[in-house]
Coordinates of C-alpha atoms in Angstrom, one line a residue:
M1 CA 0.0 0.0 -0.1
R2 CA 1.7 3.1 -1.3
S3 CA 2.5 5.7 1.5
P4 CA 1.2 9.6 0.8
L5 CA 4.6 10.2 2.4
L6 CA 6.0 9.4 -1.3
D7 CA 4.8 13.0 -2.3
L8 CA 6.7 14.9 -0.2
P9 CA 9.5 17.0 -1.3
G10 CA 12.6 15.2 -1.8
A11 CA 11.2 11.9 -0.9
V12 CA 12.8 8.9 -3.1
P13 CA 11.0 4.9 -2.8
D14 CA 12.8 2.3 -1.3
E15 CA 14.8 -0.2 -3.4
F16 CA 13.8 -3.0 -1.2
D17 CA 10.3 -1.4 0.2
E18 CA 9.2 0.4 -2.6
D19 CA 5.8 1.6 -0.8
V20 CA 8.0 3.7 1.7
P21 CA 10.6 6.4 1.4
A22 CA 14.2 5.3 1.4
R23 CA 15.1 8.9 1.6
F24 CA 14.3 12.8 1.8
G25 CA 17.4 13.8 0.4
D26 CA 20.0 13.6 3.3
F27 CA 21.4 10.0 4.2
S28 CA 23.6 11.1 6.8
G29 CA 21.0 14.3 8.6
E30 CA 18.2 12.1 8.6
Q31 CA 20.0 9.1 10.6
W32 CA 21.2 11.5 12.9
Q33 CA 17.9 13.3 13.3
L34 CA 15.8 9.7 13.9
E35 CA 18.8 8.9 16.7
A36 CA 18.2 12.0 18.6
G37 CA 14.7 11.5 18.7
Q38 CA 13.6 14.3 16.2
A39 CA 12.3 12.7 13.4
L40 CA 10.1 9.7 12.6
S41 CA 10.2 7.1 10.2
D42 CA 7.7 5.7 7.5
L43 CA 7.1 2.3 8.3
S44 CA 3.4 2.0 6.8
D45 CA 4.0 -1.2 4.5
L46 CA 3.8 -3.0 8.1
G47 CA 0.9 -5.0 8.6
V48 CA -1.5 -4.8 11.4
V49 CA -4.4 -7.6 12.9
Q50 CA -6.2 -7.3 15.3
V51 CA -7.9 -10.0 17.8
S52 CA -10.8 -9.4 19.8
G53 CA -13.1 -11.5 22.2
P54 CA -12.8 -13.0 25.8
D55 CA -9.9 -15.8 24.8
R56 CA -7.5 -13.8 22.2
L57 CA -4.7 -13.8 25.0
S58 CA -5.0 -16.9 26.6
W59 CA -5.4 -18.3 22.7
L60 CA -2.3 -16.5 21.6
T61 CA -0.1 -17.4 24.5
T62 CA -1.0 -21.2 23.6
I63 CA 0.0 -21.6 19.9
S64 CA 2.7 -19.0 20.1
S65 CA 6.5 -18.7 21.8
Q66 CA 5.6 -16.5 24.3
V67 CA 3.5 -16.0 27.5
V68 CA 1.1 -13.1 26.7
N69 CA -1.8 -14.0 29.2
P70 CA -2.0 -11.7 31.3
L71 CA -0.9 -8.9 28.9
P72 CA -1.7 -5.7 30.8
P73 CA -3.3 -2.6 28.4
G74 CA -0.3 -0.9 26.8
E75 CA 2.2 -3.4 27.7
S76 CA 4.3 -4.4 24.8
R77 CA 5.7 -7.9 23.8
E78 CA 6.9 -10.2 21.2
L79 CA 6.2 -13.4 19.9
L80 CA 6.7 -16.0 17.0
L81 CA 4.4 -18.6 15.6
L82 CA 6.6 -21.5 14.7
D83 CA 6.3 -24.6 12.7
P84 CA 6.6 -28.4 14.1
N85 CA 10.4 -27.9 13.3
G86 CA 10.7 -25.1 15.2
R87 CA 11.2 -22.8 12.0
I88 CA 10.0 -19.1 12.5
S89 CA 6.5 -19.0 10.5
F90 CA 5.5 -15.6 12.0
A91 CA 7.3 -12.8 13.6
I92 CA 4.6 -10.6 15.8
A93 CA 5.1 -7.4 17.9
I94 CA 2.1 -7.5 20.3
I95 CA 0.0 -5.1 22.4
D96 CA -3.4 -5.2 24.1
D97 CA -5.7 -2.3 25.1
G98 CA -8.2 -4.5 27.0
Q99 CA -10.6 -5.2 24.5
V100 CA -8.3 -5.6 21.3
T101 CA -5.3 -7.2 20.9
T102 CA -3.0 -5.4 18.1
L103 CA -0.5 -7.7 16.3
L104 CA 1.9 -6.0 14.1
V105 CA 3.8 -8.3 10.9
E106 CA 5.6 -8.0 8.0
G107 CA 3.1 -6.4 5.3
A108 CA 3.3 -9.2 3.0
K109 CA 2.5 -11.5 5.8
A110 CA -0.7 -10.1 7.3
G111 CA -3.1 -11.9 4.9
D112 CA -1.4 -15.1 5.6
L113 CA -1.3 -14.7 9.6
T114 CA -5.4 -13.7 9.4
E115 CA -6.0 -16.7 7.4
F116 CA -3.5 -19.0 9.7
L117 CA -5.3 -17.6 12.7
G118 CA -8.5 -18.2 11.2
R119 CA -8.1 -21.9 11.1
M120 CA -6.7 -22.2 14.4
Q121 CA -9.6 -20.5 16.2
F122 CA -11.8 -23.3 16.4
M123 CA -14.6 -22.8 19.0
L124 CA -12.7 -20.0 21.1
R125 CA -14.3 -17.0 21.9
V126 CA -11.9 -14.9 19.2
E127 CA -12.6 -12.9 16.4
V128 CA -9.3 -12.3 13.6
R129 CA -9.4 -8.7 11.2
N130 CA -6.9 -7.8 8.7
V131 CA -6.8 -4.1 9.5
T132 CA -3.4 -2.9 7.5
S133 CA -5.9 -0.7 5.3
E134 CA -7.0 1.0 8.4
V135 CA -3.9 1.7 10.3
A136 CA -0.7 2.7 9.2
I137 CA 2.8 2.5 11.7
V138 CA 5.5 5.2 11.9
G139 CA 8.7 4.5 13.9
S140 CA 10.8 6.6 16.3
M141 CA 14.1 5.8 18.0
V142 CA 15.6 7.6 21.2
K143 CA 18.5 7.0 23.8
T144 CA 17.4 4.8 26.2
G145 CA 15.9 6.4 29.2
A146 CA 16.7 9.9 27.9
D147 CA 14.1 12.9 28.8
D148 CA 13.4 12.8 24.4
W149 CA 11.8 9.2 24.9
H150 CA 8.9 10.9 27.3
R151 CA 8.3 13.5 25.1
V152 CA 8.0 12.1 21.9
A153 CA 6.3 8.7 23.1
N154 CA 4.1 10.0 25.5
E155 CA 3.5 13.7 24.8
V156 CA 4.2 14.4 21.3
V157 CA 3.3 11.9 19.3
P158 CA -0.2 10.8 21.1
D159 CA -0.8 14.5 20.5
L160 CA -1.1 14.2 16.7
P161 CA -4.1 13.5 14.7
G162 CA -5.0 10.0 13.9
Y163 CA -3.0 8.7 16.8
L164 CA -3.8 5.1 18.0
F165 CA -1.0 3.6 20.0
T166 CA 2.2 2.7 21.1
W167 CA 4.4 -0.3 20.9
V168 CA 7.7 -0.4 22.6
D169 CA 10.3 -2.9 21.3
P170 CA 11.6 -4.8 24.1
W171 CA 15.1 -5.7 22.1
P172 CA 17.7 -6.0 23.3
G173 CA 16.7 -7.4 26.7
V174 CA 16.6 -10.7 27.7
T175 CA 12.5 -10.9 28.8
E176 CA 10.8 -13.2 31.4
G177 CA 11.7 -16.6 29.9
G178 CA 14.4 -15.5 27.4
A179 CA 18.0 -16.3 26.8
S180 CA 20.7 -14.8 24.8
Y181 CA 23.3 -16.7 22.1
T182 CA 25.4 -13.5 22.5
P183 CA 29.1 -14.3 23.9
Q184 CA 29.6 -13.8 27.7
G185 CA 30.6 -10.2 28.3
F186 CA 29.3 -9.1 25.1
A187 CA 28.3 -5.3 24.9
H188 CA 25.2 -5.1 23.0
P189 CA 25.0 -1.8 20.6
A190 CA 21.3 -1.5 20.9
Q191 CA 21.6 -1.2 24.8
G192 CA 21.7 2.6 24.6
R193 CA 18.5 3.1 22.0
T194 CA 14.8 2.3 22.5
R195 CA 12.5 1.8 19.4
A196 CA 8.7 2.3 18.9
L197 CA 6.1 1.5 16.4
H198 CA 3.0 3.9 16.8
G199 CA -0.3 3.6 15.0
V200 CA -2.0 6.1 13.1
D201 CA -5.2 6.0 11.5
R202 CA -4.2 5.2 7.7
A203 CA -7.1 7.8 6.7
Q204 CA -5.5 10.5 8.8
L205 CA -1.8 9.6 8.1
T206 CA -1.6 13.1 5.8
E207 CA -2.7 15.3 8.6
F208 CA -0.8 13.0 11.3
A209 CA 2.7 14.1 8.7
S210 CA 1.4 17.7 8.3
A211 CA 1.5 18.0 12.1
W212 CA 4.7 16.5 13.0
A213 CA 6.6 18.5 10.6
K214 CA 5.9 21.6 12.7
R215 CA 7.5 19.6 15.7
G216 CA 10.3 17.2 13.6
S217 CA 11.5 15.6 10.5
W218 CA 10.9 12.6 8.6
A219 CA 14.2 9.9 8.0
G220 CA 13.5 7.6 5.2
R221 CA 13.7 3.7 5.6
N222 CA 17.8 3.3 4.7
A223 CA 18.0 5.9 8.1
W224 CA 15.9 3.0 9.8
E225 CA 17.4 -0.2 8.4
A226 CA 20.8 1.4 9.2
L227 CA 20.1 1.6 13.3
R228 CA 18.9 -1.6 12.8
I229 CA 21.3 -3.5 11.4
E230 CA 23.8 -1.6 14.0
D231 CA 21.5 -2.6 17.0
L232 CA 21.4 -6.8 15.6
R233 CA 17.7 -6.3 15.5
P234 CA 16.4 -9.5 13.3
R235 CA 13.5 -8.7 10.9
W236 CA 11.5 -11.5 9.5
G237 CA 11.0 -9.8 6.0
R238 CA 14.9 -9.8 5.7
E239 CA 16.6 -12.3 8.0
V240 CA 14.3 -15.2 7.6
D241 CA 14.1 -17.8 5.4
E242 CA 12.5 -21.2 5.2
K243 CA 14.9 -22.7 7.3
T244 CA 15.4 -20.0 10.0
V245 CA 15.2 -21.1 13.9
P246 CA 14.8 -18.2 16.4
H247 CA 18.6 -19.4 17.9
E248 CA 20.1 -18.3 14.8
L249 CA 19.1 -14.8 15.4
D250 CA 19.5 -14.7 19.1
W251 CA 15.7 -14.2 18.9
L252 CA 15.2 -16.1 22.2
R253 CA 16.1 -12.5 23.7
T254 CA 12.7 -11.1 23.3
A255 CA 10.3 -13.5 21.5
V256 CA 10.6 -16.7 23.5
H257 CA 9.7 -18.0 26.4
L258 CA 11.9 -21.0 28.0
N259 CA 9.5 -21.8 30.5
K260 CA 6.4 -22.4 28.8
G261 CA 5.5 -25.8 26.5
C262 CA 2.5 -27.1 24.4
Y263 CA 3.0 -24.8 21.1
S264 CA 4.0 -25.8 17.9
G265 CA 8.1 -26.2 17.3
Q266 CA 8.3 -26.0 21.5
E267 CA 10.1 -29.5 21.4
S268 CA 12.9 -28.2 18.6
V269 CA 13.5 -25.2 20.7
A270 CA 14.1 -26.7 23.7
R271 CA 16.3 -29.7 22.2
I272 CA 18.6 -26.9 20.2
V273 CA 19.1 -25.0 23.8
N274 CA 19.9 -28.1 25.6
M275 CA 21.5 -30.3 23.5
G276 CA 22.1 -29.1 20.4
K277 CA 23.9 -26.2 19.1
P278 CA 22.0 -23.3 16.0
P279 CA 23.6 -24.5 12.3
R280 CA 23.7 -21.0 11.3
R281 CA 24.4 -17.6 12.8
L282 CA 23.8 -14.1 12.3
V283 CA 26.5 -11.8 12.0
L284 CA 27.3 -7.8 11.2
L285 CA 29.1 -7.2 8.2
Q286 CA 31.5 -4.2 7.7
L287 CA 31.4 -4.2 4.0
D288 CA 34.5 -2.4 1.8
G289 CA 32.9 0.8 0.1
S290 CA 36.1 1.9 -1.3
Q291 CA 35.0 0.5 -4.9
S292 CA 31.9 1.6 -5.0
R293 CA 30.5 -2.0 -5.7
V294 CA 26.7 -2.5 -4.4
V295 CA 26.0 -5.3 -2.3
K296 CA 22.3 -6.4 -2.1
P297 CA 20.0 -8.6 0.1
G298 CA 20.7 -12.3 -1.3
A299 CA 24.2 -12.1 -2.1
N300 CA 26.4 -14.7 -1.4
V301 CA 28.7 -14.7 1.4
V302 CA 31.9 -16.6 0.4
L303 CA 35.4 -17.9 2.5
N304 CA 37.9 -18.7 0.1
N305 CA 35.7 -19.1 -3.0
R306 CA 33.4 -21.4 -1.0
R307 CA 29.9 -20.2 -0.6
V308 CA 29.1 -20.2 3.4
G309 CA 26.1 -17.9 3.7
Q310 CA 23.8 -15.0 2.4
V311 CA 23.2 -11.2 3.3
T312 CA 20.3 -10.6 4.3
S313 CA 20.4 -6.6 4.9
V314 CA 22.0 -3.7 3.9
A315 CA 22.0 -0.1 4.4
R316 CA 24.5 2.7 4.2
H317 CA 25.4 3.9 7.7
A318 CA 26.4 7.6 8.3
D319 CA 29.0 6.8 10.4
W320 CA 30.2 3.3 9.5
G321 CA 29.3 3.2 5.7
P322 CA 27.8 0.4 4.1
I323 CA 26.8 -2.1 6.7
A324 CA 24.9 -5.7 6.3
L325 CA 23.5 -8.3 8.4
A326 CA 24.0 -12.1 7.6
V327 CA 23.5 -15.6 7.9
I328 CA 26.4 -17.8 7.8
R329 CA 27.5 -21.3 8.9
R330 CA 28.0 -21.1 12.4
A331 CA 31.4 -22.6 12.7
I332 CA 33.1 -20.1 10.7
P333 CA 36.3 -18.9 12.8
L334 CA 35.1 -15.1 14.0
D335 CA 38.8 -13.8 12.2
A336 CA 38.2 -15.5 9.0
Q337 CA 38.1 -12.6 5.9
L338 CA 34.9 -13.0 4.3
D339 CA 33.6 -11.6 1.0
V340 CA 30.1 -11.1 -0.6
Q341 CA 29.6 -11.4 -4.4
T342 CA 28.1 -8.9 -6.4
S343 CA 27.4 -8.5 -10.3
E344 CA 30.7 -6.2 -10.3
G345 CA 33.1 -8.4 -8.2
E346 CA 34.0 -9.6 -4.6
V347 CA 33.4 -6.9 -1.7
A348 CA 35.9 -7.7 1.3
A349 CA 33.5 -8.1 4.6
A350 CA 34.7 -7.8 8.2
Q351 CA 32.5 -9.9 10.7
E352 CA 31.6 -9.0 14.0
V353 CA 29.7 -11.3 16.4
V354 CA 26.6 -11.5 17.0
V355 CA 25.6 -15.2 18.0
D356 CA 28.6 -17.5 19.7
P357 CA 30.3 -19.9 17.3
L358 CA 30.2 -22.0 20.3
G359 CA 26.2 -22.4 20.0
R360 CA 25.4 -21.9 23.7
S361 CA 22.9 -19.6 25.0
S362 CA 22.6 -18.0 28.4
A363 CA 19.9 -20.7 29.3
S364 CA 22.2 -23.7 27.5
P365 CA 23.5 -26.2 30.3
K366 CA 26.9 -26.0 31.6
E367 CA 27.3 -29.7 30.4
R368 CA 25.1 -31.3 28.1
P369 CA 22.6 -34.0 29.0
G370 CA 24.3 -37.4 28.3
E371 CA 27.6 -35.8 28.7
E372 CA 29.3 -38.4 31.5
L373 CA 27.9 -40.9 29.5
R374 CA 29.3 -40.1 26.3
K375 CA 32.8 -39.3 28.0
A376 CA 32.8 -42.9 29.6
R377 CA 31.7 -44.5 26.3
R378 CA 35.0 -42.5 24.7
E379 CA 37.4 -43.7 27.8
M380 CA 36.3 -47.5 26.6
P381 CA 39.2 -49.8 25.3
G382 CA 39.2 -48.9 21.5
V383 CA 36.5 -46.9 21.2
A384 CA 39.1 -44.1 19.9
N385 CA 40.0 -46.7 17.6
P386 CA 37.0 -48.6 15.9
G387 CA 38.5 -52.0 14.7
T388 CA 41.1 -52.7 17.4
P389 CA 40.0 -55.4 20.2
G390 CA 37.5 -53.9 22.7
G391 CA 36.1 -51.5 19.6
F392 CA 33.1 -51.3 17.9
G393 CA 34.2 -52.1 14.3
I394 CA 35.5 -55.0 12.1
G395 CA 38.5 -54.7 9.9
G396 CA 39.2 -51.2 11.0
R397 CA 36.0 -49.7 9.9
S398 CA 33.3 -48.5 12.3
L399 CA 30.0 -50.2 12.1

């Protein structure tokens, strides 16, 4: 759904999110203003689904990765809907006003989510509506705990025409029941920033934008994405593919409650935390911009000419230059020199850790279940060299 903000002076459509502006003429200035709480970003291409009825919160808790029953009015949370193998089907921001629960998703997934929830409601007292055509989303960011946060989120934006609600992003905190896959002692770059999504009556979005223009400015999608990438914040429409499990993106921080069960994918989530390791891991890539080669989402990440992953998000950062998020094989060494393939040649990429290559979370046991038995078996005569007396092999070959 095309945003009316594309009609503002200097607005340029985003290459990847074409219904919203990529910029309004000033890459760096827009990002700095967004960081300072002096700009809003047009996120009106997001999808909005609403659930009403007395069973809505208990029902959503039952089918999702998160506990949202009870969810106090105005409190923000995040949840995932997983398939039976623990792979991510939907990533959802959720807020409730005491009567209606609002779910924010990628715009392309709003229809699918509405259909899925409709199939899952059975005889429960719930009603599901896709209200994307009625509700638009804009985003804000400020320094965590700053006075500007109170001013923007609690005074300025709610006072504008058409304002409906505010969802406050819990990232990068580790919410109750969550876990982190970042290495111990890791200083998360998003700790000093708070982001929020504000719902606006879509019919009044132009009026909202005009009123905001008297108090602040607009930042294009590039500015929003640059800060999201810096903050290592996963996005369903970029970082998720058909194989993604939440552990690979450090999404257990805010979207998964490990102490609840009985939801699709729960066994896989618990198994990886307790006994396994994520097969892939998210990384931040600092891209070499000296040759002006354009890196796009979907580009291959290679190590010694061997494909080891894929770029998922790209933006031009005001202070760092071109940066990206990528999902690569977990076991790739942290000091490995990676390259990204483009149509014009390869671009050197230095990786920064997001998910620990060791594959252990803050909730993983110090010793994996059954380790004592495995250790005892390894110490049995002949086990280290199958085929020797006492070993489990024949003629030097393992069975």
